[in-house]
Short mmCIF file of C-alpha atoms in Angstrom, two decimals:
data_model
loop_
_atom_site.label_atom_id
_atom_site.label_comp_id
_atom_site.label_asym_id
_atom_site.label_seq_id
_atom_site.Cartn_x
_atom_site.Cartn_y
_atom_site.Cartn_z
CA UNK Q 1 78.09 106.11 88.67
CA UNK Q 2 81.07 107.16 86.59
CA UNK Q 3 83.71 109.68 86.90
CA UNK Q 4 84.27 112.33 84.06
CA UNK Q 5 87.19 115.01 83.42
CA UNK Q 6 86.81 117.87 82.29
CA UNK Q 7 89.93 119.41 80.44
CA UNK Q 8 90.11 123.73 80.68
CA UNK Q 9 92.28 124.62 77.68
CA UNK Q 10 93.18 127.70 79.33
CA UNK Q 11 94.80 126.18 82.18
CA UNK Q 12 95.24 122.31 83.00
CA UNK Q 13 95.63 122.88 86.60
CA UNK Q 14 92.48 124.23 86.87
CA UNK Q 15 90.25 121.32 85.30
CA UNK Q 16 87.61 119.54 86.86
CA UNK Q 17 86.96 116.17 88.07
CA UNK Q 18 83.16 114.97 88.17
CA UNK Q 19 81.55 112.28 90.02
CA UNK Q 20 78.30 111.56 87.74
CA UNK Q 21 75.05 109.78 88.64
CA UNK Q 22 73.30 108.44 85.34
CA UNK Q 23 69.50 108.92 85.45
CA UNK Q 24 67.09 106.50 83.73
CA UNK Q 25 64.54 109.19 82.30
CA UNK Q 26 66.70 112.06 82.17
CA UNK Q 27 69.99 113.57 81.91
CA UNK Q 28 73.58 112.67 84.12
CA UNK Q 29 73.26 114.51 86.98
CA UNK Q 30 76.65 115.76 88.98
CA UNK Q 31 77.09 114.23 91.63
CA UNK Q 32 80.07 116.13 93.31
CA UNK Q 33 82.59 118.63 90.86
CA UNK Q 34 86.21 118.79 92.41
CA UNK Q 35 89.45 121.06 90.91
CA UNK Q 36 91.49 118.85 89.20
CA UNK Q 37 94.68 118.92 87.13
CA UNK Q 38 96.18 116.39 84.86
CA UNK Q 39 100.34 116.43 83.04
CA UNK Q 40 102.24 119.04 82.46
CA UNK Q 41 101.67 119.77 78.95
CA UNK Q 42 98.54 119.24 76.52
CA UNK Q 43 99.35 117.01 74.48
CA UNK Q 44 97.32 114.01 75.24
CA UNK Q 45 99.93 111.16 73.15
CA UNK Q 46 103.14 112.72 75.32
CA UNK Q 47 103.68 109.98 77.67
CA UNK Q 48 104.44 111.34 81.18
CA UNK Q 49 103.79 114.73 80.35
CA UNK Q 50 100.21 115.34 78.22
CA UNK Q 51 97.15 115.03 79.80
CA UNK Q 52 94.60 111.83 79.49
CA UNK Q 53 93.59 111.37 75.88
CA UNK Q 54 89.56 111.88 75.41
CA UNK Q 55 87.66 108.51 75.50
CA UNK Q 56 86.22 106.10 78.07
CA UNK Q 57 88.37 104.19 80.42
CA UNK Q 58 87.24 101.12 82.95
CA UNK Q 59 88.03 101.90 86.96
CA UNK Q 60 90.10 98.93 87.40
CA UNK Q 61 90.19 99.57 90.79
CA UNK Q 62 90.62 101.84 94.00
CA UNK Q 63 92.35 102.02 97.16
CA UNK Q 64 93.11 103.72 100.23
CA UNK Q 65 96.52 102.31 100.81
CA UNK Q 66 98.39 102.05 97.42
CA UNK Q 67 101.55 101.96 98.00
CA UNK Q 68 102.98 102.10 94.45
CA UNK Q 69 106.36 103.57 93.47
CA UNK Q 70 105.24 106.49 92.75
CA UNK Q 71 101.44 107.38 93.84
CA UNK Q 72 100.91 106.15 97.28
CA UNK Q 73 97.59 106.48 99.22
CA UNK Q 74 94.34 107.16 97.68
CA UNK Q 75 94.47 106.13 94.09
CA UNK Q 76 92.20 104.85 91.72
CA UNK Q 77 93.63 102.86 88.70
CA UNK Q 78 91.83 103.43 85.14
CA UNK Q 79 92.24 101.36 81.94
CA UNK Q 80 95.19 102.05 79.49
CA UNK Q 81 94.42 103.92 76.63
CA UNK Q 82 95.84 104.03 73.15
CA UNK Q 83 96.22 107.96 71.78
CA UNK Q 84 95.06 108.75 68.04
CA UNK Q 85 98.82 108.12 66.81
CA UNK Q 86 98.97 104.83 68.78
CA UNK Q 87 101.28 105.99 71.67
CA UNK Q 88 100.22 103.80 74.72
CA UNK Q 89 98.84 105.85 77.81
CA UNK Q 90 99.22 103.41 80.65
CA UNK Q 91 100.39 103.55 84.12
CA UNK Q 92 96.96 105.90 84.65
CA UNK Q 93 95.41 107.13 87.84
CA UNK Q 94 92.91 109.50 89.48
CA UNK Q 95 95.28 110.54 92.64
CA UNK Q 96 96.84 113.17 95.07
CA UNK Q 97 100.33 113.64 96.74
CA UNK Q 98 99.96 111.91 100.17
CA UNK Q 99 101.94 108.80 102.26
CA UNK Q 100 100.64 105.05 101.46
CA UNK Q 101 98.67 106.03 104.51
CA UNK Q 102 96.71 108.99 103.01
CA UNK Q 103 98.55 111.20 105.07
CA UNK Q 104 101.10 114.08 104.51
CA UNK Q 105 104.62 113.55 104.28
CA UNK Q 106 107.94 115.35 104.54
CA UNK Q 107 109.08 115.11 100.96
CA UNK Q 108 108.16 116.13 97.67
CA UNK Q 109 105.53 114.05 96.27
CA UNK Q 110 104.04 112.79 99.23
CA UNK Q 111 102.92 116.44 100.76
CA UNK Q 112 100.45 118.70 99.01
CA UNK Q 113 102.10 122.22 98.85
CA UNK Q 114 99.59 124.51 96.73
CA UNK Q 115 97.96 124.56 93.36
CA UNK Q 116 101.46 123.44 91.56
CA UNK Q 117 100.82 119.88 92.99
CA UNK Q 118 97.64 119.83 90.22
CA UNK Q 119 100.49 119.21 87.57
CA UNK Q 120 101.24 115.21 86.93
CA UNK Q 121 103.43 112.92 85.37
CA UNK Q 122 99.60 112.42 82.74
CA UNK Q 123 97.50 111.03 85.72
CA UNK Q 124 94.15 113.42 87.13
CA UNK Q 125 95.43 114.47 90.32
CA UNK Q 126 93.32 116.06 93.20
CA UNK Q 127 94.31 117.89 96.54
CA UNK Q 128 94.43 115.05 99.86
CA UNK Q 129 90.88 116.72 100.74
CA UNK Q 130 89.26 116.35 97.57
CA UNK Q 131 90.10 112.27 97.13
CA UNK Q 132 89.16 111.46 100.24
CA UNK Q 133 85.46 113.27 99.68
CA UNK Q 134 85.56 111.90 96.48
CA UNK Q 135 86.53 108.37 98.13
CA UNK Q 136 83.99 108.55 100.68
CA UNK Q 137 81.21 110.09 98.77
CA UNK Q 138 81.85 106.94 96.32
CA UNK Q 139 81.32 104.75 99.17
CA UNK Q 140 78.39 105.96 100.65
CA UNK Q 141 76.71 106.98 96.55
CA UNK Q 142 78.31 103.90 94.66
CA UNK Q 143 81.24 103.55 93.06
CA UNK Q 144 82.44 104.82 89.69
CA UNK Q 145 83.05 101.88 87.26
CA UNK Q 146 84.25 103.89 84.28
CA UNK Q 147 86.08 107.73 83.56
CA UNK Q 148 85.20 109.43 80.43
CA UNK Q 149 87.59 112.55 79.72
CA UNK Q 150 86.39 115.04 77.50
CA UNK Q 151 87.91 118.45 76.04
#
């Protein structure tokens, strides 16, 4: 299995996320398609801000309980990624806005308050809902061991 992101041009916030099942005689098949956004601006080499450059990054790893500066809860941590004018992407997840615990919180960036919370400092970032299906479908399907973004 493997994850892949699908960048909409049009309007970041409104991406998608796929969890892909790769077939020996025929083609990738979807496993589950999510809504997904990803920075706050298009251009992939903007740290921060752009989305995830195209190419194929390793799943490091993924929890239920991160509890990072930052993204706390359900996270999963992909491979750093250099962009075509050799600005380092690192520091990159698949995430949502939720409490170390996977729950809701009272402030900003730990509570999911509408389709604004698809924007990111350049991570993919799902609603609570979505990354725990996603989570649980990964357990139950296998897990993802690579993400490969596309435009």
């Amino acid at each position: 299995h493997y994850l892949k992101f699908d960048k909409n041009w049009d309007d970041q916030s409104q991406s998608a996320l796929y969890l892909m099942g790769s077939v020996a005689d025929g083609p990738d098949q979807v496993v589950k398609k999510y809504r997904a956004g990803s920075g706050t601006g298009t251009d992939a080499c903007t740290r921060f801000v752009g989305w995830l450059p195209d190419g194929k990054y390793q799943v490091e790893f993924h929890r239920k309980d991160f509890n990072g500066s930052l993204i706390k809860g359900y996270a999963i941590k992909v491979s750093d990624m250099r962009c075509a004018n050799g600005t380092l992407r690192d520091e990159l997840f698949v995430h949502s806005e939720m409490t170390s615990s996977g729950g809701q919180g009272s402030a900003e960036g730990f509570r999911w308050d509408g389709p604004k919370d698809y924007e990111s400092a350049g991570c993919i970032k799902l609603q609570p809902a979505d990354i725990k299906n996603l989570f649980a479908t990964a357990d139950s399907k296998g897990w993802p061991t690579s993400l490969t973004v596309v435009s």
